């Protein structure tokens, strides 16, 4: 790949184009798959999907993130979703985060696919863990995924794999999705990075709190303290 080759992220979703388009244009549906639970989620959804975007509903395209383009195309009874990143330099203030944003889009597009295919209309609750990875650990290997999730002794099945992250489905926690991403220290990120997003369904407040506590304790032992 040359520097002039656009970065493209592509997923194929087992649902019609109109269904996938609705999942991208209905704010309540976007909450079911974008990112993770946090106080800033509403503002982030507005910023990315509703403010300062270029929408062509007939062509099923969305221009977001100052030049990134999401395109939906029918593929039989499925939908091919292609996100083409704007080249570096289009938005210089964001160039330092270019790779990080690309990794985020990989996660979000696969969370979209999961929500539409496996959990249409179902609200989720998430456990989110994120921090440095100074020792360059492989988070997926630490978790034992794909395969047996060692932390909870739960079976998992591969949902997607990318260079720096993977997603697995689980029968536990209402049939959830776990995304594990990690990178060793680099010149751009001298402390490295590790991130986990666990999407759960149907848990009570107490069940989610207990699950979050267990995962935070496991993470702290291996990757260091998490923010409060």
mmCIF file with all atom_site columns, C-alpha atoms in Angstrom, residues 23-24 27-46 48-49 100-101 103-115 123-130 160 165 177-180 195-201:
data_model
loop_
_atom_site.group_PDB
_atom_site.id
_atom_site.type_symbol
_atom_site.label_atom_id
_atom_site.label_alt_id
_atom_site.label_comp_id
_atom_site.label_asym_id
_atom_site.label_entity_id
_atom_site.label_seq_id
_atom_site.pdbx_PDB_ins_code
_atom_site.Cartn_x
_atom_site.Cartn_y
_atom_site.Cartn_z
_atom_site.occupancy
_atom_site.B_iso_or_equiv
_atom_site.pdbx_formal_charge
_atom_site.auth_seq_id
_atom_site.auth_comp_id
_atom_site.auth_asym_id
_atom_site.auth_atom_id
_atom_site.pdbx_PDB_model_num
ATOM 1  C CA . UNK A 1 23  ? -29.085 1.821   12.085 1.00 0.00 ? 23  UNK A CA 1
ATOM 2  C CA . UNK A 1 24  ? -26.804 4.650   10.928 1.00 0.00 ? 24  UNK A CA 1
ATOM 3  C CA . UNK A 1 27  ? -29.860 8.092   17.088 1.00 0.00 ? 27  UNK A CA 1
ATOM 4  C CA . UNK A 1 28  ? -31.452 5.531   19.388 1.00 0.00 ? 28  UNK A CA 1
ATOM 5  C CA . UNK A 1 29  ? -30.208 2.706   17.152 1.00 0.00 ? 29  UNK A CA 1
ATOM 6  C CA . UNK A 1 30  ? -26.699 4.194   17.015 1.00 0.00 ? 30  UNK A CA 1
ATOM 7  C CA . UNK A 1 31  ? -26.553 4.026   20.823 1.00 0.00 ? 31  UNK A CA 1
ATOM 8  C CA . UNK A 1 32  ? -26.956 0.255   20.478 1.00 0.00 ? 32  UNK A CA 1
ATOM 9  C CA . UNK A 1 33  ? -23.626 -0.179  18.709 1.00 0.00 ? 33  UNK A CA 1
ATOM 10 C CA . UNK A 1 34  ? -21.379 2.887   18.592 1.00 0.00 ? 34  UNK A CA 1
ATOM 11 C CA . UNK A 1 35  ? -18.462 2.982   21.020 1.00 0.00 ? 35  UNK A CA 1
ATOM 12 C CA . UNK A 1 36  ? -19.233 2.249   24.659 1.00 0.00 ? 36  UNK A CA 1
ATOM 13 C CA . UNK A 1 37  ? -21.217 3.683   27.562 1.00 0.00 ? 37  UNK A CA 1
ATOM 14 C CA . UNK A 1 38  ? -19.718 6.951   28.774 1.00 0.00 ? 38  UNK A CA 1
ATOM 15 C CA . UNK A 1 39  ? -20.944 10.461  29.661 1.00 0.00 ? 39  UNK A CA 1
ATOM 16 C CA . UNK A 1 40  ? -19.635 11.759  26.321 1.00 0.00 ? 40  UNK A CA 1
ATOM 17 C CA . UNK A 1 41  ? -21.461 9.211   24.157 1.00 0.00 ? 41  UNK A CA 1
ATOM 18 C CA . UNK A 1 42  ? -24.381 11.456  23.185 1.00 0.00 ? 42  UNK A CA 1
ATOM 19 C CA . UNK A 1 43  ? -22.096 14.317  22.174 1.00 0.00 ? 43  UNK A CA 1
ATOM 20 C CA . UNK A 1 44  ? -19.865 11.965  20.186 1.00 0.00 ? 44  UNK A CA 1
ATOM 21 C CA . UNK A 1 45  ? -22.839 10.526  18.284 1.00 0.00 ? 45  UNK A CA 1
ATOM 22 C CA . UNK A 1 46  ? -24.020 14.039  17.447 1.00 0.00 ? 46  UNK A CA 1
ATOM 23 C CA . UNK A 1 48  ? -19.877 12.153  14.091 1.00 0.00 ? 48  UNK A CA 1
ATOM 24 C CA . UNK A 1 49  ? -23.274 11.249  12.648 1.00 0.00 ? 49  UNK A CA 1
ATOM 25 C CA . UNK A 1 100 ? -6.168  5.565   16.399 1.00 0.00 ? 100 UNK A CA 1
ATOM 26 C CA . UNK A 1 101 ? -9.267  6.818   14.549 1.00 0.00 ? 101 UNK A CA 1
ATOM 27 C CA . UNK A 1 103 ? -8.772  1.445   14.681 1.00 0.00 ? 103 UNK A CA 1
ATOM 28 C CA . UNK A 1 104 ? -11.882 3.022   16.178 1.00 0.00 ? 104 UNK A CA 1
ATOM 29 C CA . UNK A 1 105 ? -13.720 2.788   12.866 1.00 0.00 ? 105 UNK A CA 1
ATOM 30 C CA . UNK A 1 106 ? -12.808 -0.898  12.561 1.00 0.00 ? 106 UNK A CA 1
ATOM 31 C CA . UNK A 1 107 ? -14.351 -1.470  15.978 1.00 0.00 ? 107 UNK A CA 1
ATOM 32 C CA . UNK A 1 108 ? -17.456 0.622   15.290 1.00 0.00 ? 108 UNK A CA 1
ATOM 33 C CA . UNK A 1 109 ? -18.227 -0.952  11.909 1.00 0.00 ? 109 UNK A CA 1
ATOM 34 C CA . UNK A 1 110 ? -18.036 -4.439  13.398 1.00 0.00 ? 110 UNK A CA 1
ATOM 35 C CA . UNK A 1 111 ? -20.136 -3.387  16.382 1.00 0.00 ? 111 UNK A CA 1
ATOM 36 C CA . UNK A 1 112 ? -22.682 -2.102  13.847 1.00 0.00 ? 112 UNK A CA 1
ATOM 37 C CA . UNK A 1 113 ? -22.647 -5.458  12.075 1.00 0.00 ? 113 UNK A CA 1
ATOM 38 C CA . UNK A 1 114 ? -23.102 -7.328  15.359 1.00 0.00 ? 114 UNK A CA 1
ATOM 39 C CA . UNK A 1 115 ? -25.986 -5.154  16.527 1.00 0.00 ? 115 UNK A CA 1
ATOM 40 C CA . UNK A 1 123 ? -30.180 -1.984  24.170 1.00 0.00 ? 123 UNK A CA 1
ATOM 41 C CA . UNK A 1 124 ? -26.758 -2.906  25.469 1.00 0.00 ? 124 UNK A CA 1
ATOM 42 C CA . UNK A 1 125 ? -24.603 -2.070  28.465 1.00 0.00 ? 125 UNK A CA 1
ATOM 43 C CA . UNK A 1 126 ? -20.840 -2.122  28.250 1.00 0.00 ? 126 UNK A CA 1
ATOM 44 C CA . UNK A 1 127 ? -17.723 -2.745  30.275 1.00 0.00 ? 127 UNK A CA 1
ATOM 45 C CA . UNK A 1 128 ? -14.911 -0.559  28.898 1.00 0.00 ? 128 UNK A CA 1
ATOM 46 C CA . UNK A 1 129 ? -11.241 -0.906  29.839 1.00 0.00 ? 129 UNK A CA 1
ATOM 47 C CA . UNK A 1 130 ? -8.469  1.155   28.305 1.00 0.00 ? 130 UNK A CA 1
ATOM 48 C CA . UNK A 1 160 ? -13.873 -10.642 13.157 1.00 0.00 ? 160 UNK A CA 1
ATOM 49 C CA . UNK A 1 165 ? -7.841  -6.186  17.255 1.00 0.00 ? 165 UNK A CA 1
ATOM 50 C CA . UNK A 1 177 ? -19.611 -9.147  21.890 1.00 0.00 ? 177 UNK A CA 1
ATOM 51 C CA . UNK A 1 178 ? -16.086 -8.672  23.211 1.00 0.00 ? 178 UNK A CA 1
ATOM 52 C CA . UNK A 1 179 ? -13.606 -6.489  21.314 1.00 0.00 ? 179 UNK A CA 1
ATOM 53 C CA . UNK A 1 180 ? -9.952  -6.791  22.361 1.00 0.00 ? 180 UNK A CA 1
ATOM 54 C CA . UNK A 1 195 ? -8.497  -1.705  25.090 1.00 0.00 ? 195 UNK A CA 1
ATOM 55 C CA . UNK A 1 196 ? -11.435 -3.999  25.742 1.00 0.00 ? 196 UNK A CA 1
ATOM 56 C CA . UNK A 1 197 ? -15.123 -3.355  25.076 1.00 0.00 ? 197 UNK A CA 1
ATOM 57 C CA . UNK A 1 198 ? -17.596 -5.940  26.364 1.00 0.00 ? 198 UNK A CA 1
ATOM 58 C CA . UNK A 1 199 ? -21.180 -5.422  25.163 1.00 0.00 ? 199 UNK A CA 1
ATOM 59 C CA . UNK A 1 200 ? -23.758 -7.123  27.402 1.00 0.00 ? 200 UNK A CA 1
ATOM 60 C CA . UNK A 1 201 ? -27.524 -7.549  27.239 1.00 0.00 ? 201 UNK A CA 1
#
